[in-house]
Short mmCIF file of C-alpha atoms in Angstrom, two decimals:
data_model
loop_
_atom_site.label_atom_id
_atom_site.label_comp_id
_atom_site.label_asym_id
_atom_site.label_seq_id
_atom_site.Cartn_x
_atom_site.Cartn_y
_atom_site.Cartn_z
CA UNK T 977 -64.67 -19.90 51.20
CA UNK T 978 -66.13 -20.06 54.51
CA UNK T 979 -65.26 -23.52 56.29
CA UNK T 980 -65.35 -24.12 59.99
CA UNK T 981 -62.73 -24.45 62.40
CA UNK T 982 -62.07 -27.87 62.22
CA UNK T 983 -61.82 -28.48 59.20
CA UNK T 984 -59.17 -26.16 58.67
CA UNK T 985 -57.66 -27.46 61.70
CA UNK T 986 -57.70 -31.12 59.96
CA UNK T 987 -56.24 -29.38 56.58
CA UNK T 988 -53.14 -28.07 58.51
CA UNK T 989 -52.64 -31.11 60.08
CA UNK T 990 -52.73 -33.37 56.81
CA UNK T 991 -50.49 -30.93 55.46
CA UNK T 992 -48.35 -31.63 58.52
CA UNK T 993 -47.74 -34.74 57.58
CA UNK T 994 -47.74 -34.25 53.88
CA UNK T 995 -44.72 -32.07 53.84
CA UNK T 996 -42.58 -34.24 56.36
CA UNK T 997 -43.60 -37.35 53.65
CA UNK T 998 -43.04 -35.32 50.72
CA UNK T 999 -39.62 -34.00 52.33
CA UNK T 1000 -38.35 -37.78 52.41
CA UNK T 1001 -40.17 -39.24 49.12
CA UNK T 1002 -42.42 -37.09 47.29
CA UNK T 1003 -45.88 -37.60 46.79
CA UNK T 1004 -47.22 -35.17 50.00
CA UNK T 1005 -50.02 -34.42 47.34
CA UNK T 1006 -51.32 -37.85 47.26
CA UNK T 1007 -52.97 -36.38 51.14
CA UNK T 1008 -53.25 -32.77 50.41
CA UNK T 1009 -55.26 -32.80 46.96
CA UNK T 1010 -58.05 -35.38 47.96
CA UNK T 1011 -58.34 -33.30 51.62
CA UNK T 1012 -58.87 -30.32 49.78
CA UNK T 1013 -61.81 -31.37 48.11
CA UNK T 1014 -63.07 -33.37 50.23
CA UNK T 1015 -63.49 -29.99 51.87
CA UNK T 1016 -65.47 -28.55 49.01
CA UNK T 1017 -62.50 -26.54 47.49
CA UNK T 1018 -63.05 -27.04 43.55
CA UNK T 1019 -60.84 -28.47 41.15
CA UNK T 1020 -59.06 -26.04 39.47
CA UNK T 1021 -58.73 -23.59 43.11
CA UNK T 1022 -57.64 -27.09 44.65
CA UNK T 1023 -54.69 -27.79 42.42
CA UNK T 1024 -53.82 -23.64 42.86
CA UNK T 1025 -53.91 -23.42 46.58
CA UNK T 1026 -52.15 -27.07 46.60
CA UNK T 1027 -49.25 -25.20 45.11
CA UNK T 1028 -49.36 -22.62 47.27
CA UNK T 1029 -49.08 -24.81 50.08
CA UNK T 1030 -46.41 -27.41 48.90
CA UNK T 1031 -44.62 -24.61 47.84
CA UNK T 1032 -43.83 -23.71 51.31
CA UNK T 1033 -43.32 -27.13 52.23
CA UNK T 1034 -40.78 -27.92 49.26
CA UNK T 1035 -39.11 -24.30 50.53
CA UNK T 1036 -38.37 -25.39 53.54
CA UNK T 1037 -36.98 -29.04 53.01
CA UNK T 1038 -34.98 -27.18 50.50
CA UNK T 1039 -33.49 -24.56 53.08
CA UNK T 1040 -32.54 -27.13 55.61
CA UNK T 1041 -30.73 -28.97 52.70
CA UNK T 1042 -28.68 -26.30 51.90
CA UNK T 1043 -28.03 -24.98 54.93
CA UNK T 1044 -26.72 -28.36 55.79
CA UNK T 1045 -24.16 -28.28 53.44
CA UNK T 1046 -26.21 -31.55 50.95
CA UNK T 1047 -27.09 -28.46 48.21
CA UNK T 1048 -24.60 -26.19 45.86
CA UNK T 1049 -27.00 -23.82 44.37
CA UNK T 1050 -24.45 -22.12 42.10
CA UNK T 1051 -23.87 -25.30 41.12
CA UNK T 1052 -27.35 -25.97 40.18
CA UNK T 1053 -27.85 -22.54 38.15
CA UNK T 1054 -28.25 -24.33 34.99
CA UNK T 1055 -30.57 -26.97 36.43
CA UNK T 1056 -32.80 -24.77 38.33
CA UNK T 1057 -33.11 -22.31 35.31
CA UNK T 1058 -34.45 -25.27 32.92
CA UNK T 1059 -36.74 -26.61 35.83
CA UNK T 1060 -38.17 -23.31 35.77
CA UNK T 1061 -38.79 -22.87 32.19
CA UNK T 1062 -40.20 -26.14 32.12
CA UNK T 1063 -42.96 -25.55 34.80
CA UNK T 1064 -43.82 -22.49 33.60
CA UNK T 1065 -44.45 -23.85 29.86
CA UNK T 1066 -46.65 -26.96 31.28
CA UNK T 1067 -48.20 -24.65 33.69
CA UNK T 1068 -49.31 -22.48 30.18
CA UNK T 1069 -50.03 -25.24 28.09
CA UNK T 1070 -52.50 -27.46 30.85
CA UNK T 1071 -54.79 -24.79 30.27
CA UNK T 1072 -55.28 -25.82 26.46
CA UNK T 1073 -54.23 -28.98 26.39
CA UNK T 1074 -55.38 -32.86 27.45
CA UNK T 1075 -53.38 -34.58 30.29
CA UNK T 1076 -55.03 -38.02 29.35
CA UNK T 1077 -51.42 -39.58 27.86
CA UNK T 1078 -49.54 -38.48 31.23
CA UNK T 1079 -52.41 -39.92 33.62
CA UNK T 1080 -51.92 -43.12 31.13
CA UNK T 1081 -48.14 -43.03 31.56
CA UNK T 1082 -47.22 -41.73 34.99
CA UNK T 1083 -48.22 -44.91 37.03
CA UNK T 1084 -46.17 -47.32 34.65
CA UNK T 1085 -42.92 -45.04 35.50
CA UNK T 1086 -44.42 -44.80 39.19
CA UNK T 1087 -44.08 -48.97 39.45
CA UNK T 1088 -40.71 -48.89 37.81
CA UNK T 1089 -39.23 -46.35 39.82
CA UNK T 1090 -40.51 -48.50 43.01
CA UNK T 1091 -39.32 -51.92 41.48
CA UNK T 1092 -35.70 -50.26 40.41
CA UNK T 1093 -35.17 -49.21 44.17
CA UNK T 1094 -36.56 -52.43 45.39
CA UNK T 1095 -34.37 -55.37 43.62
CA UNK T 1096 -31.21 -52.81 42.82
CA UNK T 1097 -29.48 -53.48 45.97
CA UNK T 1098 -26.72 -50.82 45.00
CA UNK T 1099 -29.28 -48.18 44.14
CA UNK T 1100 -28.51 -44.52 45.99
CA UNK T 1101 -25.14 -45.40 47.14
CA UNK T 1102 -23.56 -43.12 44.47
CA UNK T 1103 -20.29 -42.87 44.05
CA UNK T 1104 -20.62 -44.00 40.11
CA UNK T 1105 -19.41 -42.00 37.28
CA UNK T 1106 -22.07 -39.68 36.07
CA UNK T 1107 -23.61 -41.35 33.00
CA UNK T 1108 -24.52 -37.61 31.54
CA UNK T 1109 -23.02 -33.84 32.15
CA UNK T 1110 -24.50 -31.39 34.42
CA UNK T 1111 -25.80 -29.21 30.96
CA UNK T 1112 -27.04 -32.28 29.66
CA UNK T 1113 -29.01 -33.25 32.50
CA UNK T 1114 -30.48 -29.69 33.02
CA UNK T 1115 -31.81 -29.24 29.48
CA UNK T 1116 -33.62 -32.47 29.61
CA UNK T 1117 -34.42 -33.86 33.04
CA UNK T 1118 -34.77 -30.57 34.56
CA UNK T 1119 -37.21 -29.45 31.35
CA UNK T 1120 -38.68 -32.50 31.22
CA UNK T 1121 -39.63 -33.22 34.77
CA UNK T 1122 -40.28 -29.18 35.09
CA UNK T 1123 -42.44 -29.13 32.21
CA UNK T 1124 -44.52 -32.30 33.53
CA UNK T 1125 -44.73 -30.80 37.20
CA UNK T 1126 -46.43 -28.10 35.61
CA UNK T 1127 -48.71 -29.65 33.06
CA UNK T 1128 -50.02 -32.55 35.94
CA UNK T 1129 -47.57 -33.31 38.77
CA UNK T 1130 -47.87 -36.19 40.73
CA UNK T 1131 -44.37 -38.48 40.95
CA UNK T 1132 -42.61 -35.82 40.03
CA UNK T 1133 -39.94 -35.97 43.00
CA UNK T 1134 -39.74 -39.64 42.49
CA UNK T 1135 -38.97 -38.73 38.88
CA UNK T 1136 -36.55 -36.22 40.00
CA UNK T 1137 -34.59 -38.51 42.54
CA UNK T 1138 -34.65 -42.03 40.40
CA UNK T 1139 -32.68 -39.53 37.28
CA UNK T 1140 -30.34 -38.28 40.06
CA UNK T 1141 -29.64 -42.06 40.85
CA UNK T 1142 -29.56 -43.11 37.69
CA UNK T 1143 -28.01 -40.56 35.50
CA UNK T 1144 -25.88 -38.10 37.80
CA UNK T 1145 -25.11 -41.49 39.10
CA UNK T 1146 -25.60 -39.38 43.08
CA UNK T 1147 -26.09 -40.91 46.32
CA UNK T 1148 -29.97 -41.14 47.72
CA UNK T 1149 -29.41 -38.76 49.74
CA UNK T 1150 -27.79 -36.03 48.03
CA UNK T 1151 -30.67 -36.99 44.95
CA UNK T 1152 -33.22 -36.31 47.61
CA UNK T 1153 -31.90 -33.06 49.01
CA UNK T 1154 -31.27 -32.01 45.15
CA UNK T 1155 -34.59 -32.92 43.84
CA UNK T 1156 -36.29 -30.64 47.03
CA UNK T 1157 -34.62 -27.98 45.26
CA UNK T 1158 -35.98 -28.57 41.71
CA UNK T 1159 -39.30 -28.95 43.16
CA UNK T 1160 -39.16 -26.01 44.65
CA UNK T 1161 -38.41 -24.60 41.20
CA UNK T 1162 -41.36 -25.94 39.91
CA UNK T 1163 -44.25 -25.47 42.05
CA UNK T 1164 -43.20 -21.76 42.42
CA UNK T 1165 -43.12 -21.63 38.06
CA UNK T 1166 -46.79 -22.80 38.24
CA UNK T 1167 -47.91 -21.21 41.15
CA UNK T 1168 -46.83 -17.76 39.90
CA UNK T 1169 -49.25 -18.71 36.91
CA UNK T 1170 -52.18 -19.79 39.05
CA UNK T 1171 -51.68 -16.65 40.99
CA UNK T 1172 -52.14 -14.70 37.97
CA UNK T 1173 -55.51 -16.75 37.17
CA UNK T 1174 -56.54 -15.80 41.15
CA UNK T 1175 -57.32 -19.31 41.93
CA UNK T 1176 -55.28 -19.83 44.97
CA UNK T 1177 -57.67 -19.64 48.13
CA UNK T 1178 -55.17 -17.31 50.60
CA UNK T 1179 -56.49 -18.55 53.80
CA UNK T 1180 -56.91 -22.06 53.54
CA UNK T 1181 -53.33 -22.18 51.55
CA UNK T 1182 -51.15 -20.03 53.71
CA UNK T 1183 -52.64 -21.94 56.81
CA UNK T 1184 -51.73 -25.63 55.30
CA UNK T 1185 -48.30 -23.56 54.33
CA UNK T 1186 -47.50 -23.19 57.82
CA UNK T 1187 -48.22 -27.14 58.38
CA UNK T 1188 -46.25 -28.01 55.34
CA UNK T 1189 -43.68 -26.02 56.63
CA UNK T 1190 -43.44 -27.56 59.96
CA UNK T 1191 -43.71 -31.12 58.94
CA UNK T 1192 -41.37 -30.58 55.71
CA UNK T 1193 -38.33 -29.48 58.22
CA UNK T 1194 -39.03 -32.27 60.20
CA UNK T 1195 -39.09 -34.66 57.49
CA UNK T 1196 -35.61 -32.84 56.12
CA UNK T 1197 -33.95 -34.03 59.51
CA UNK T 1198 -35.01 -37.57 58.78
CA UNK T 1199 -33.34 -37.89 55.12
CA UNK T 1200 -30.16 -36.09 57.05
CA UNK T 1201 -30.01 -38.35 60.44
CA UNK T 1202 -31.61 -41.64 58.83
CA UNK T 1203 -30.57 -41.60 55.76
CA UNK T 1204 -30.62 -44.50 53.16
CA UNK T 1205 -31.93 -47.20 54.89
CA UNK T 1206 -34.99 -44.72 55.72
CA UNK T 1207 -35.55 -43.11 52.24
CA UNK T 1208 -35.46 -46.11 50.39
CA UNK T 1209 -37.96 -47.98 51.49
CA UNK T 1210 -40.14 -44.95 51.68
CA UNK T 1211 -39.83 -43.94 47.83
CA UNK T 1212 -40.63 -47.52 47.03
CA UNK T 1213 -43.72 -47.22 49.35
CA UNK T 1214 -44.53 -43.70 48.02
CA UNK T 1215 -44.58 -44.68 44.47
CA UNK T 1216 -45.84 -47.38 44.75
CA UNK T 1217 -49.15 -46.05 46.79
CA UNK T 1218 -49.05 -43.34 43.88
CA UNK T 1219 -49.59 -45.64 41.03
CA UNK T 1220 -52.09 -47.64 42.73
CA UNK T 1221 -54.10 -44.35 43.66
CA UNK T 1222 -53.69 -42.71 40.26
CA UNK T 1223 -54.57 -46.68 38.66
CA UNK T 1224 -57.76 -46.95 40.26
CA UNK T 1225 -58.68 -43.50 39.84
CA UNK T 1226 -58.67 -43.98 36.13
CA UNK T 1227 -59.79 -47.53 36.62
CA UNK T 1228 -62.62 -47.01 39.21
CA UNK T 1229 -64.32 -50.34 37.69
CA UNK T 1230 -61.23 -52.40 39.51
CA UNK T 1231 -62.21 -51.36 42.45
CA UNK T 1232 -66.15 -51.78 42.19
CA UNK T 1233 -65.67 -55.22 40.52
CA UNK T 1234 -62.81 -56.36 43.76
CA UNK T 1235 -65.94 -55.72 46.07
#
């Protein structure tokens, strides 16, 4: 595609900020998706080069993470393996199959996740005895989630964190550097799949990469200097703006009859 200077200027920059939001919360493609084709990109070689680019983002919130000591990747083998799997089945069965039921579903789970972290005061401190084991928790969240991140995406770190809350019973901040790492997982499972197709757009994906990159570090730092009193709120915002969006999107007469 031939676009002009500017405009790929304007994607780099909303990818910017899209990785240093999804670094903290998830839900960087709530910015990067609609900019993409509102730039013309089409559908199916928007959701491709999206990958591409988050990809690199989730990569490098992921790297800071373990490099900062919040990550054990041999001790998320297991977890990382089923992720994979997952993905890469969803990614496969998208092409064949309606993603009406998730669209119907996601921004129920969205709302809860944001109302759980709202009125549980004690939410992300961690500490608790894990409600399920490490095996148990790969086969099915790490499927699960994996599988869903392939077959339509959106909420799917907020999915991630509130089950690393919840049912590894970790702190938010441990959940969020964890979750990084699983996302990674999957967007590189269903990117290596849209590769294959050759719907990624290369220049317009590897130059939002570098902004994703940039602004997913820097969002990284935040979750490690800030912490919980910073990521809360922010997941509750983020899923919360990610219901709405996804509501009204499959509701569009809301918003015609509201004005």
């Amino acid at each position: 595609m031939d676009l002009s200077w500017d405009i790929i200027g304007i994607l780099f920059l909303v990818a910017g900020l899209a990785g240093f939001i999804d670094a903290i919360a998830g839900g960087g493609g709530m910015l990067t998706v609609p900019a993409l084709l509102a730039a013309g990109v089409p559908p199916a070689q928007t959701l491709a080069t999206n990958k591409l680019q988050s990809s690199f983002g989730s990569f490098s919130a992921s790297l800071y993470f373990v490099r900062n000591g919040l990550v054990n990747l041999k001790s998320m083998r297991l977890a990382i393996g089923c992720t994979f799997a997952g993905s890469a089945i969803g990614a496969l069965l998208v092409q064949v199959m309606d993603a009406g039921l998730l669209t119907n579903l996601i921004p129920v789970m969205l709302v809860a996740i944001s109302l759980y972290f709202l009125f549980a005061p004690e939410a992300g401190k961690g500490g608790g005895e894990p409600k399920i084991s490490e095996a148990a928790f790969a086969f099915t969240v790490g499927t699960g989630i994996g599988f869903y991140d392939g077959f339509f995406g959106p909420g799917t770190g907020s999915l991630f964190t509130i089950c690393f809350v919840v049912l590894a019973q970790l702190g938010i901040i441990e959940a969020t550097a964890r979750t990084k790492v699983l996302n990674f997982t999957s967007n590189l499972a269903a990117l290596l799949f849209f590769i294959l197709a050759g719907l990624p757009i290369w220049e317009i994906g590897l130059t939002m990469a570098v902004g994703g990159f940039i602004g997913a570090r820097m969002g990284a730092k935040v979750v490690v200097t800030k912490g919980r009193k910073f990521i809360r709120p922010m997941v509750v915002i983020v899923s919360m703006t990610m219901a709405i969006k996804l509501l009204l999107e499959q509701n569009p007469q809301w918003f015609q009859s509201a004005f």
